mmCIF file of N, CA and C in Angstrom:
data_model
loop_
_atom_site.group_PDB
_atom_site.id
_atom_site.type_symbol
_atom_site.label_atom_id
_atom_site.label_comp_id
_atom_site.label_asym_id
_atom_site.label_seq_id
_atom_site.Cartn_x
_atom_site.Cartn_y
_atom_site.Cartn_z
ATOM 1 N N GLN A 1 0.690 -0.968 -0.051
ATOM 2 C CA GLN A 1 -0.041 0.000 -0.126
ATOM 3 C C GLN A 1 0.954 1.225 0.009
ATOM 4 N N VAL A 2 0.769 2.087 -0.997
ATOM 5 C CA VAL A 2 1.346 3.402 -1.100
ATOM 6 C C VAL A 2 0.807 4.289 0.046
ATOM 7 N N GLN A 3 1.783 5.144 0.835
ATOM 8 C CA GLN A 3 1.246 6.022 1.655
ATOM 9 C C GLN A 3 1.878 7.252 1.244
ATOM 10 N N VAL A 4 1.297 8.332 1.349
ATOM 11 C CA VAL A 4 1.670 9.770 0.962
ATOM 12 C C VAL A 4 1.394 10.685 2.106
ATOM 13 N N VAL A 5 2.411 11.472 2.481
ATOM 14 C CA VAL A 5 2.449 12.389 3.741
ATOM 15 C C VAL A 5 3.044 13.638 3.444
ATOM 16 N N GLU A 6 2.100 14.682 3.542
ATOM 17 C CA GLU A 6 2.652 16.088 3.285
ATOM 18 C C GLU A 6 2.892 16.718 4.626
ATOM 19 N N SER A 7 3.933 17.648 4.475
ATOM 20 C CA SER A 7 4.160 18.455 5.831
ATOM 21 C C SER A 7 4.782 19.916 5.279
ATOM 22 N N GLY A 8 4.746 20.810 6.288
ATOM 23 C CA GLY A 8 5.351 22.208 5.795
ATOM 24 C C GLY A 8 4.356 23.258 5.764
ATOM 25 N N GLY A 9 3.265 22.964 5.740
ATOM 26 C CA GLY A 9 2.181 24.218 5.763
ATOM 27 C C GLY A 9 2.389 24.999 6.845
ATOM 28 N N GLY A 10 1.580 26.116 6.793
ATOM 29 C CA GLY A 10 1.413 26.962 7.831
ATOM 30 C C GLY A 10 0.858 28.356 7.429
ATOM 31 N N SER A 11 0.973 29.401 8.305
ATOM 32 C CA SER A 11 0.415 30.825 7.884
ATOM 33 C C SER A 11 1.579 31.480 7.741
ATOM 34 N N VAL A 12 1.406 32.603 6.685
ATOM 35 C CA VAL A 12 2.615 33.499 6.366
ATOM 36 C C VAL A 12 1.822 34.826 5.687
ATOM 37 N N GLN A 13 2.414 35.780 5.828
ATOM 38 C CA GLN A 13 1.930 36.963 5.309
ATOM 39 C C GLN A 13 2.182 37.165 3.810
ATOM 40 N N PRO A 14 1.358 37.765 2.953
ATOM 41 C CA PRO A 14 1.680 38.058 1.558
ATOM 42 C C PRO A 14 3.171 38.444 1.380
ATOM 43 N N GLY A 15 3.752 37.922 0.227
ATOM 44 C CA GLY A 15 5.099 37.948 -0.012
ATOM 45 C C GLY A 15 6.057 37.170 0.459
ATOM 46 N N GLY A 16 5.608 36.270 1.527
ATOM 47 C CA GLY A 16 6.390 35.358 2.212
ATOM 48 C C GLY A 16 6.622 33.939 1.460
ATOM 49 N N SER A 17 7.323 33.230 1.962
ATOM 50 C CA SER A 17 7.591 31.935 1.572
ATOM 51 C C SER A 17 7.363 30.796 2.358
ATOM 52 N N LEU A 18 7.029 29.557 1.725
ATOM 53 C CA LEU A 18 6.802 28.338 2.407
ATOM 54 C C LEU A 18 7.393 27.301 1.546
ATOM 55 N N ARG A 19 7.909 26.175 2.173
ATOM 56 C CA ARG A 19 8.281 25.027 1.669
ATOM 57 C C ARG A 19 7.625 23.615 2.101
ATOM 58 N N LEU A 20 7.031 23.175 0.976
ATOM 59 C CA LEU A 20 6.057 21.818 1.508
ATOM 60 C C LEU A 20 7.070 20.734 1.062
ATOM 61 N N SER A 21 6.733 19.650 2.001
ATOM 62 C CA SER A 21 7.398 18.377 1.696
ATOM 63 C C SER A 21 6.529 17.361 1.515
ATOM 64 N N CYS A 22 6.880 16.347 0.776
ATOM 65 C CA CYS A 22 5.831 15.066 0.321
ATOM 66 C C CYS A 22 6.889 13.834 0.437
ATOM 67 N N GLU A 23 6.343 12.885 1.450
ATOM 68 C CA GLU A 23 6.989 11.666 1.504
ATOM 69 C C GLU A 23 6.231 10.449 1.051
ATOM 70 N N ALA A 24 6.637 9.863 0.008
ATOM 71 C CA ALA A 24 5.767 8.600 -0.451
ATOM 72 C C ALA A 24 6.439 7.144 -0.047
ATOM 73 N N SER A 25 5.696 6.459 0.615
ATOM 74 C CA SER A 25 6.308 5.226 0.862
ATOM 75 C C SER A 25 5.561 3.971 0.431
ATOM 76 N N GLY A 26 6.071 2.818 0.429
ATOM 77 C CA GLY A 26 5.350 1.545 0.066
ATOM 78 C C GLY A 26 5.636 0.963 -1.401
ATOM 79 N N PRO A 27 5.034 0.299 -1.902
ATOM 80 C CA PRO A 27 5.409 -0.078 -3.443
ATOM 81 C C PRO A 27 5.706 0.762 -4.411
ATOM 82 N N SER A 28 6.599 0.827 -4.920
ATOM 83 C CA SER A 28 7.118 1.944 -5.978
ATOM 84 C C SER A 28 7.448 1.326 -7.421
ATOM 85 N N SER A 29 7.394 2.463 -8.190
ATOM 86 C CA SER A 29 7.871 1.990 -9.680
ATOM 87 C C SER A 29 8.929 3.113 -10.017
ATOM 88 N N SER A 30 9.832 2.476 -10.951
ATOM 89 C CA SER A 30 10.788 3.343 -11.289
ATOM 90 C C SER A 30 10.424 4.479 -12.320
ATOM 91 N N ARG A 31 9.262 4.260 -12.730
ATOM 92 C CA ARG A 31 8.644 5.352 -13.597
ATOM 93 C C ARG A 31 7.432 5.784 -13.052
ATOM 94 N N TYR A 32 7.002 7.192 -12.826
ATOM 95 C CA TYR A 32 6.022 7.493 -12.033
ATOM 96 C C TYR A 32 5.895 8.925 -12.220
ATOM 97 N N CYS A 33 4.751 9.551 -11.783
ATOM 98 C CA CYS A 33 4.342 11.127 -11.603
ATOM 99 C C CYS A 33 4.243 11.412 -10.239
ATOM 100 N N MET A 34 4.532 12.468 -9.982
ATOM 101 C CA MET A 34 4.132 13.097 -8.607
ATOM 102 C C MET A 34 3.921 14.506 -8.912
ATOM 103 N N GLY A 35 2.889 15.090 -7.993
ATOM 104 C CA GLY A 35 2.290 16.348 -8.199
ATOM 105 C C GLY A 35 1.820 16.859 -6.969
ATOM 106 N N TRP A 36 1.794 18.095 -7.043
ATOM 107 C CA TRP A 36 1.079 19.082 -5.864
ATOM 108 C C TRP A 36 -0.160 19.596 -6.431
ATOM 109 N N PHE A 37 -1.267 19.471 -5.700
ATOM 110 C CA PHE A 37 -2.461 20.039 -6.016
ATOM 111 C C PHE A 37 -2.897 20.854 -4.820
ATOM 112 N N ARG A 38 -3.954 21.654 -4.899
ATOM 113 C CA ARG A 38 -4.590 22.409 -3.842
ATOM 114 C C ARG A 38 -6.028 22.737 -4.062
ATOM 115 N N GLN A 39 -6.702 22.974 -2.963
ATOM 116 C CA GLN A 39 -8.044 23.082 -3.009
ATOM 117 C C GLN A 39 -8.563 24.168 -1.966
ATOM 118 N N PRO A 40 -8.669 25.455 -2.769
ATOM 119 C CA PRO A 40 -9.106 26.651 -2.168
ATOM 120 C C PRO A 40 -10.361 26.410 -1.512
ATOM 121 N N PRO A 41 -10.751 27.218 -0.446
ATOM 122 C CA PRO A 41 -12.086 27.281 0.191
ATOM 123 C C PRO A 41 -13.104 27.336 -0.772
ATOM 124 N N GLY A 42 -14.148 26.661 -0.930
ATOM 125 C CA GLY A 42 -15.311 26.545 -1.844
ATOM 126 C C GLY A 42 -15.019 26.243 -3.129
ATOM 127 N N HIS A 43 -13.893 25.791 -3.498
ATOM 128 C CA HIS A 43 -13.648 25.444 -4.814
ATOM 129 C C HIS A 43 -13.069 23.850 -5.042
ATOM 130 N N GLU A 44 -12.921 23.416 -6.158
ATOM 131 C CA GLU A 44 -12.346 22.247 -6.556
ATOM 132 C C GLU A 44 -11.015 21.945 -6.356
ATOM 133 N N ARG A 45 -10.516 20.816 -6.279
ATOM 134 C CA ARG A 45 -8.844 20.699 -6.185
ATOM 135 C C ARG A 45 -8.445 21.241 -7.637
ATOM 136 N N GLU A 46 -7.324 21.749 -7.514
ATOM 137 C CA GLU A 46 -6.711 21.889 -9.048
ATOM 138 C C GLU A 46 -5.217 21.639 -9.037
ATOM 139 N N GLY A 47 -4.610 21.494 -10.177
ATOM 140 C CA GLY A 47 -3.125 21.128 -10.177
ATOM 141 C C GLY A 47 -2.423 22.384 -10.012
ATOM 142 N N VAL A 48 -1.221 22.047 -9.263
ATOM 143 C CA VAL A 48 -0.247 23.298 -9.139
ATOM 144 C C VAL A 48 0.985 22.820 -9.923
ATOM 145 N N ALA A 49 1.648 21.812 -9.559
ATOM 146 C CA ALA A 49 2.877 21.618 -10.338
ATOM 147 C C ALA A 49 3.109 20.068 -10.360
ATOM 148 N N SER A 50 3.709 19.454 -11.437
ATOM 149 C CA SER A 50 3.818 18.105 -11.398
ATOM 150 C C SER A 50 5.123 17.729 -11.939
ATOM 151 N N ILE A 51 5.707 16.657 -11.718
ATOM 152 C CA ILE A 51 6.807 15.906 -12.387
ATOM 153 C C ILE A 51 6.773 14.662 -12.725
ATOM 154 N N SER A 52 7.513 14.095 -13.759
ATOM 155 C CA SER A 52 7.480 12.647 -14.026
ATOM 156 C C SER A 52 8.916 12.227 -14.436
ATOM 157 N N THR A 53 8.956 11.017 -14.434
ATOM 158 C CA THR A 53 10.150 10.459 -14.846
ATOM 159 C C THR A 53 10.182 10.519 -16.530
ATOM 160 N N ASP A 54 9.048 10.471 -16.979
ATOM 161 C CA ASP A 54 8.899 10.389 -18.653
ATOM 162 C C ASP A 54 8.796 11.783 -19.270
ATOM 163 N N VAL A 55 8.962 12.705 -18.515
ATOM 164 C CA VAL A 55 8.731 14.311 -18.974
ATOM 165 C C VAL A 55 9.872 14.927 -18.586
ATOM 166 N N ALA A 56 10.548 15.776 -19.613
ATOM 167 C CA ALA A 56 11.802 16.357 -19.344
ATOM 168 C C ALA A 56 11.503 17.684 -18.280
ATOM 169 N N ALA A 57 10.467 18.237 -18.456
ATOM 170 C CA ALA A 57 10.159 19.490 -17.780
ATOM 171 C C ALA A 57 8.905 19.303 -17.048
ATOM 172 N N PRO A 58 9.009 19.931 -15.844
ATOM 173 C CA PRO A 58 7.817 19.810 -14.994
ATOM 174 C C PRO A 58 6.602 20.803 -15.412
ATOM 175 N N TYR A 59 5.483 20.497 -14.888
ATOM 176 C CA TYR A 59 4.344 21.253 -15.086
ATOM 177 C C TYR A 59 4.072 22.254 -14.354
ATOM 178 N N TYR A 60 3.812 23.343 -14.336
ATOM 179 C CA TYR A 60 3.382 24.503 -13.459
ATOM 180 C C TYR A 60 1.868 25.148 -13.980
ATOM 181 N N ALA A 61 0.931 25.105 -13.038
ATOM 182 C CA ALA A 61 0.012 26.052 -13.437
ATOM 183 C C ALA A 61 0.313 27.528 -13.755
ATOM 184 N N ASP A 62 -0.332 28.264 -14.554
ATOM 185 C CA ASP A 62 -0.150 29.598 -14.861
ATOM 186 C C ASP A 62 -0.063 30.640 -13.637
ATOM 187 N N SER A 63 -1.040 30.262 -12.720
ATOM 188 C CA SER A 63 -1.101 30.962 -11.585
ATOM 189 C C SER A 63 0.110 30.976 -10.556
ATOM 190 N N VAL A 64 1.063 29.992 -10.760
ATOM 191 C CA VAL A 64 2.038 29.978 -9.836
ATOM 192 C C VAL A 64 3.417 30.017 -10.736
ATOM 193 N N LYS A 65 3.378 30.037 -11.817
ATOM 194 C CA LYS A 65 4.568 30.098 -12.726
ATOM 195 C C LYS A 65 5.434 31.118 -12.114
ATOM 196 N N GLY A 66 6.899 31.027 -11.870
ATOM 197 C CA GLY A 66 7.829 32.005 -11.593
ATOM 198 C C GLY A 66 7.780 32.379 -10.104
ATOM 199 N N ARG A 67 6.949 31.747 -9.428
ATOM 200 C CA ARG A 67 6.830 31.751 -8.045
ATOM 201 C C ARG A 67 6.931 30.507 -7.207
ATOM 202 N N PHE A 68 6.688 29.295 -7.843
ATOM 203 C CA PHE A 68 6.618 28.128 -7.081
ATOM 204 C C PHE A 68 7.670 27.244 -7.789
ATOM 205 N N THR A 69 8.494 26.349 -7.032
ATOM 206 C CA THR A 69 9.348 25.389 -7.686
ATOM 207 C C THR A 69 9.121 24.117 -7.233
ATOM 208 N N ILE A 70 8.989 22.993 -8.068
ATOM 209 C CA ILE A 70 8.825 21.636 -7.557
ATOM 210 C C ILE A 70 10.196 20.919 -7.912
ATOM 211 N N SER A 71 10.319 20.113 -6.916
ATOM 212 C CA SER A 71 11.734 19.393 -6.954
ATOM 213 C C SER A 71 11.773 18.292 -6.104
ATOM 214 N N GLN A 72 12.678 17.448 -6.311
ATOM 215 C CA GLN A 72 12.602 15.846 -5.647
ATOM 216 C C GLN A 72 14.012 15.525 -5.313
ATOM 217 N N ASP A 73 13.929 14.963 -4.166
ATOM 218 C CA ASP A 73 15.290 14.034 -3.655
ATOM 219 C C ASP A 73 14.950 12.798 -4.037
ATOM 220 N N ASN A 74 15.677 12.062 -5.015
ATOM 221 C CA ASN A 74 15.339 10.937 -5.374
ATOM 222 C C ASN A 74 15.739 9.986 -4.325
ATOM 223 N N ALA A 75 16.828 10.082 -3.640
ATOM 224 C CA ALA A 75 17.335 9.215 -2.669
ATOM 225 C C ALA A 75 16.392 9.007 -1.548
ATOM 226 N N LYS A 76 15.615 10.088 -1.328
ATOM 227 C CA LYS A 76 14.857 10.090 -0.019
ATOM 228 C C LYS A 76 13.308 9.902 -0.584
ATOM 229 N N LYS A 77 13.109 9.904 -1.899
ATOM 230 C CA LYS A 77 11.692 9.770 -2.379
ATOM 231 C C LYS A 77 10.856 10.872 -1.748
ATOM 232 N N THR A 78 11.370 11.946 -1.727
ATOM 233 C CA THR A 78 10.749 13.115 -1.145
ATOM 234 C C THR A 78 10.547 14.138 -2.385
ATOM 235 N N LEU A 79 9.351 14.738 -2.172
ATOM 236 C CA LEU A 79 8.802 15.817 -3.164
ATOM 237 C C LEU A 79 8.759 17.092 -2.408
ATOM 238 N N TYR A 80 9.160 18.153 -3.133
ATOM 239 C CA TYR A 80 9.099 19.628 -2.492
ATOM 240 C C TYR A 80 8.424 20.320 -3.244
ATOM 241 N N LEU A 81 7.780 21.286 -2.601
ATOM 242 C CA LEU A 81 7.238 22.614 -3.360
ATOM 243 C C LEU A 81 7.570 23.754 -2.763
ATOM 244 N N GLN A 82 8.699 24.618 -3.270
ATOM 245 C CA GLN A 82 9.202 25.893 -2.603
ATOM 246 C C GLN A 82 7.955 26.929 -3.220
ATOM 247 N N MET A 83 7.596 27.544 -2.292
ATOM 248 C CA MET A 83 6.521 28.646 -2.671
ATOM 249 C C MET A 83 7.084 29.905 -2.158
ATOM 250 N N ASN A 84 7.364 30.756 -3.181
ATOM 251 C CA ASN A 84 7.734 32.273 -2.914
ATOM 252 C C ASN A 84 6.681 33.204 -3.302
ATOM 253 N N SER A 85 6.841 34.495 -2.742
ATOM 254 C CA SER A 85 6.034 35.745 -3.266
ATOM 255 C C SER A 85 4.541 35.119 -3.198
ATOM 256 N N LEU A 86 4.150 34.532 -1.894
ATOM 257 C CA LEU A 86 2.839 34.019 -1.713
ATOM 258 C C LEU A 86 1.991 35.195 -1.833
ATOM 259 N N LYS A 87 0.600 34.735 -2.182
ATOM 260 C CA LYS A 87 -0.466 35.871 -2.462
ATOM 261 C C LYS A 87 -1.575 35.235 -1.379
ATOM 262 N N PRO A 88 -2.637 35.988 -1.178
ATOM 263 C CA PRO A 88 -3.739 35.509 -0.433
ATOM 264 C C PRO A 88 -4.644 34.460 -1.172
ATOM 265 N N GLU A 89 -4.426 34.564 -2.493
ATOM 266 C CA GLU A 89 -5.323 33.476 -3.447
ATOM 267 C C GLU A 89 -4.530 32.282 -3.453
ATOM 268 N N ASP A 90 -3.370 32.134 -2.734
ATOM 269 C CA ASP A 90 -2.470 30.805 -2.704
ATOM 270 C C ASP A 90 -3.148 30.021 -1.511
ATOM 271 N N THR A 91 -4.017 30.656 -0.702
ATOM 272 C CA THR A 91 -4.539 29.996 0.361
ATOM 273 C C THR A 91 -5.319 28.722 0.243
ATOM 274 N N ALA A 92 -5.180 27.514 0.509
ATOM 275 C CA ALA A 92 -5.672 26.318 0.049
ATOM 276 C C ALA A 92 -5.039 25.252 1.063
ATOM 277 N N ILE A 93 -5.730 24.044 0.977
ATOM 278 C CA ILE A 93 -5.271 22.792 1.422
ATOM 279 C C ILE A 93 -4.227 22.282 0.273
ATOM 280 N N TYR A 94 -2.987 21.920 0.575
ATOM 281 C CA TYR A 94 -2.220 21.463 -0.361
ATOM 282 C C TYR A 94 -2.059 20.031 -0.350
ATOM 283 N N TYR A 95 -2.184 19.139 -1.375
ATOM 284 C CA TYR A 95 -2.160 17.804 -1.424
ATOM 285 C C TYR A 95 -0.971 17.422 -2.334
ATOM 286 N N CYS A 96 -0.215 16.225 -1.880
ATOM 287 C CA CYS A 96 0.540 15.539 -2.755
ATOM 288 C C CYS A 96 0.113 14.328 -3.418
ATOM 289 N N ALA A 97 0.447 14.014 -4.482
ATOM 290 C CA ALA A 97 -0.152 12.747 -5.175
ATOM 291 C C ALA A 97 0.875 11.975 -5.984
ATOM 292 N N VAL A 98 0.912 10.658 -5.940
ATOM 293 C CA VAL A 98 1.762 10.010 -6.705
ATOM 294 C C VAL A 98 1.213 8.707 -7.401
ATOM 295 N N ASP A 99 1.688 8.184 -8.630
ATOM 296 C CA ASP A 99 1.437 6.892 -9.248
ATOM 297 C C ASP A 99 2.172 6.450 -10.221
ATOM 298 N N ASN A 100 2.058 5.405 -10.706
ATOM 299 C CA ASN A 100 2.688 4.797 -11.722
ATOM 300 C C ASN A 100 2.491 5.783 -13.134
ATOM 301 N N VAL A 101 3.314 5.695 -13.748
ATOM 302 C CA VAL A 101 3.333 6.580 -15.093
ATOM 303 C C VAL A 101 2.439 6.155 -15.848
ATOM 304 N N SER A 102 2.154 4.916 -16.190
ATOM 305 C CA SER A 102 1.130 4.485 -17.067
ATOM 306 C C SER A 102 -0.317 4.856 -16.474
ATOM 307 N N ARG A 103 -0.472 5.297 -15.387
ATOM 308 C CA ARG A 103 -1.992 5.821 -14.918
ATOM 309 C C ARG A 103 -2.071 7.089 -14.969
ATOM 310 N N CYS A 104 -0.768 7.996 -14.752
ATOM 311 C CA CYS A 104 -0.962 9.348 -14.630
ATOM 312 C C CYS A 104 -0.629 10.189 -15.799
ATOM 313 N N ILE A 105 0.262 9.644 -16.620
ATOM 314 C CA ILE A 105 1.129 10.663 -17.621
ATOM 315 C C ILE A 105 0.130 11.473 -18.637
ATOM 316 N N ARG A 106 -1.122 10.795 -18.777
ATOM 317 C CA ARG A 106 -1.813 11.517 -19.895
ATOM 318 C C ARG A 106 -2.591 12.912 -19.463
ATOM 319 N N ASN A 107 -2.746 12.767 -17.788
ATOM 320 C CA ASN A 107 -3.341 13.854 -17.500
ATOM 321 C C ASN A 107 -2.696 14.281 -15.926
ATOM 322 N N TRP A 108 -1.485 14.267 -16.237
ATOM 323 C CA TRP A 108 -0.608 14.478 -14.867
ATOM 324 C C TRP A 108 -0.771 15.832 -14.136
ATOM 325 N N TYR A 109 -1.683 16.739 -14.794
ATOM 326 C CA TYR A 109 -1.896 17.894 -14.117
ATOM 327 C C TYR A 109 -3.341 17.916 -13.432
ATOM 328 N N ARG A 110 -3.739 16.797 -13.571
ATOM 329 C CA ARG A 110 -5.108 16.516 -12.889
ATOM 330 C C ARG A 110 -5.120 15.618 -11.657
ATOM 331 N N PRO A 111 -5.843 16.137 -10.778
ATOM 332 C CA PRO A 111 -5.869 15.119 -9.387
ATOM 333 C C PRO A 111 -6.331 13.802 -9.545
ATOM 334 N N ALA A 112 -7.416 13.675 -10.729
ATOM 335 C CA ALA A 112 -8.134 12.345 -10.741
ATOM 336 C C ALA A 112 -7.220 11.493 -11.409
ATOM 337 N N ALA A 113 -6.206 11.922 -12.153
ATOM 338 C CA ALA A 113 -5.009 10.972 -12.678
ATOM 339 C C ALA A 113 -4.345 10.176 -11.789
ATOM 340 N N TYR A 114 -4.553 10.507 -10.287
ATOM 341 C CA TYR A 114 -3.455 9.623 -9.524
ATOM 342 C C TYR A 114 -4.489 9.025 -8.414
ATOM 343 N N ASN A 115 -4.024 7.593 -8.080
ATOM 344 C CA ASN A 115 -4.577 6.892 -7.061
ATOM 345 C C ASN A 115 -4.180 7.100 -5.702
ATOM 346 N N TYR A 116 -3.079 7.669 -5.573
ATOM 347 C CA TYR A 116 -2.477 7.808 -4.206
ATOM 348 C C TYR A 116 -2.461 9.314 -3.842
ATOM 349 N N HIS A 117 -3.178 9.729 -2.769
ATOM 350 C CA HIS A 117 -3.194 11.156 -2.343
ATOM 351 C C HIS A 117 -2.752 11.023 -1.012
ATOM 352 N N GLY A 118 -2.159 12.357 -0.329
ATOM 353 C CA GLY A 118 -1.893 12.493 0.919
ATOM 354 C C GLY A 118 -3.327 13.024 1.586
ATOM 355 N N GLN A 119 -3.115 13.495 2.927
ATOM 356 C CA GLN A 119 -4.248 14.035 3.788
ATOM 357 C C GLN A 119 -4.179 15.580 3.506
ATOM 358 N N GLY A 120 -3.320 15.950 2.962
ATOM 359 C CA GLY A 120 -3.141 17.518 2.820
ATOM 360 C C GLY A 120 -2.535 18.452 3.917
ATOM 361 N N THR A 121 -2.005 19.563 3.666
ATOM 362 C CA THR A 121 -1.506 20.528 4.554
ATOM 363 C C THR A 121 -2.009 21.861 4.422
ATOM 364 N N GLN A 122 -2.539 22.580 5.398
ATOM 365 C CA GLN A 122 -3.153 23.746 5.084
ATOM 366 C C GLN A 122 -2.080 24.909 4.928
ATOM 367 N N VAL A 123 -2.212 25.815 3.903
ATOM 368 C CA VAL A 123 -1.264 27.023 3.782
ATOM 369 C C VAL A 123 -2.342 28.290 3.796
ATOM 370 N N THR A 124 -2.001 28.976 4.596
ATOM 371 C CA THR A 124 -2.871 30.297 4.853
ATOM 372 C C THR A 124 -1.810 31.560 4.725
ATOM 373 N N VAL A 125 -2.302 32.335 3.504
ATOM 374 C CA VAL A 125 -1.560 33.554 3.344
ATOM 375 C C VAL A 125 -2.419 34.663 3.621
ATOM 376 N N SER A 126 -2.140 35.683 4.805
ATOM 377 C CA SER A 126 -3.107 36.542 5.101
ATOM 378 C C SER A 126 -2.168 37.661 6.122
ATOM 379 N N SER A 127 -2.596 39.023 5.863
ATOM 380 C CA SER A 127 -1.750 39.830 6.604
ATOM 381 C C SER A 127 -2.646 40.144 7.967
#
């Protein structure tokens, strides 16, 4: 059973930074997708950033390009999301997801493309 655990959320003022971490454990594949998603209050879950072993460049939602950076520590199987220049509209529960590339690669920016999601971590941006 694959387990996904996020950490690093919190409260920050506009313009501030946070780094989220995601650890995935359990059965694993050498080819996979991993992604960050978020669900703002009253809205559906949306894609933020994704990486895959089968794609050279990561995906970023337009709303976070230039401010967020997705990265990975392969040895630790840990995924990160560095969030800079945070805005109030970035307030949301942030989720990490992982799956085998055969299942997720066609729609790797969509939450529904992944079978394994974490419980989420709250990010609040407010003055």
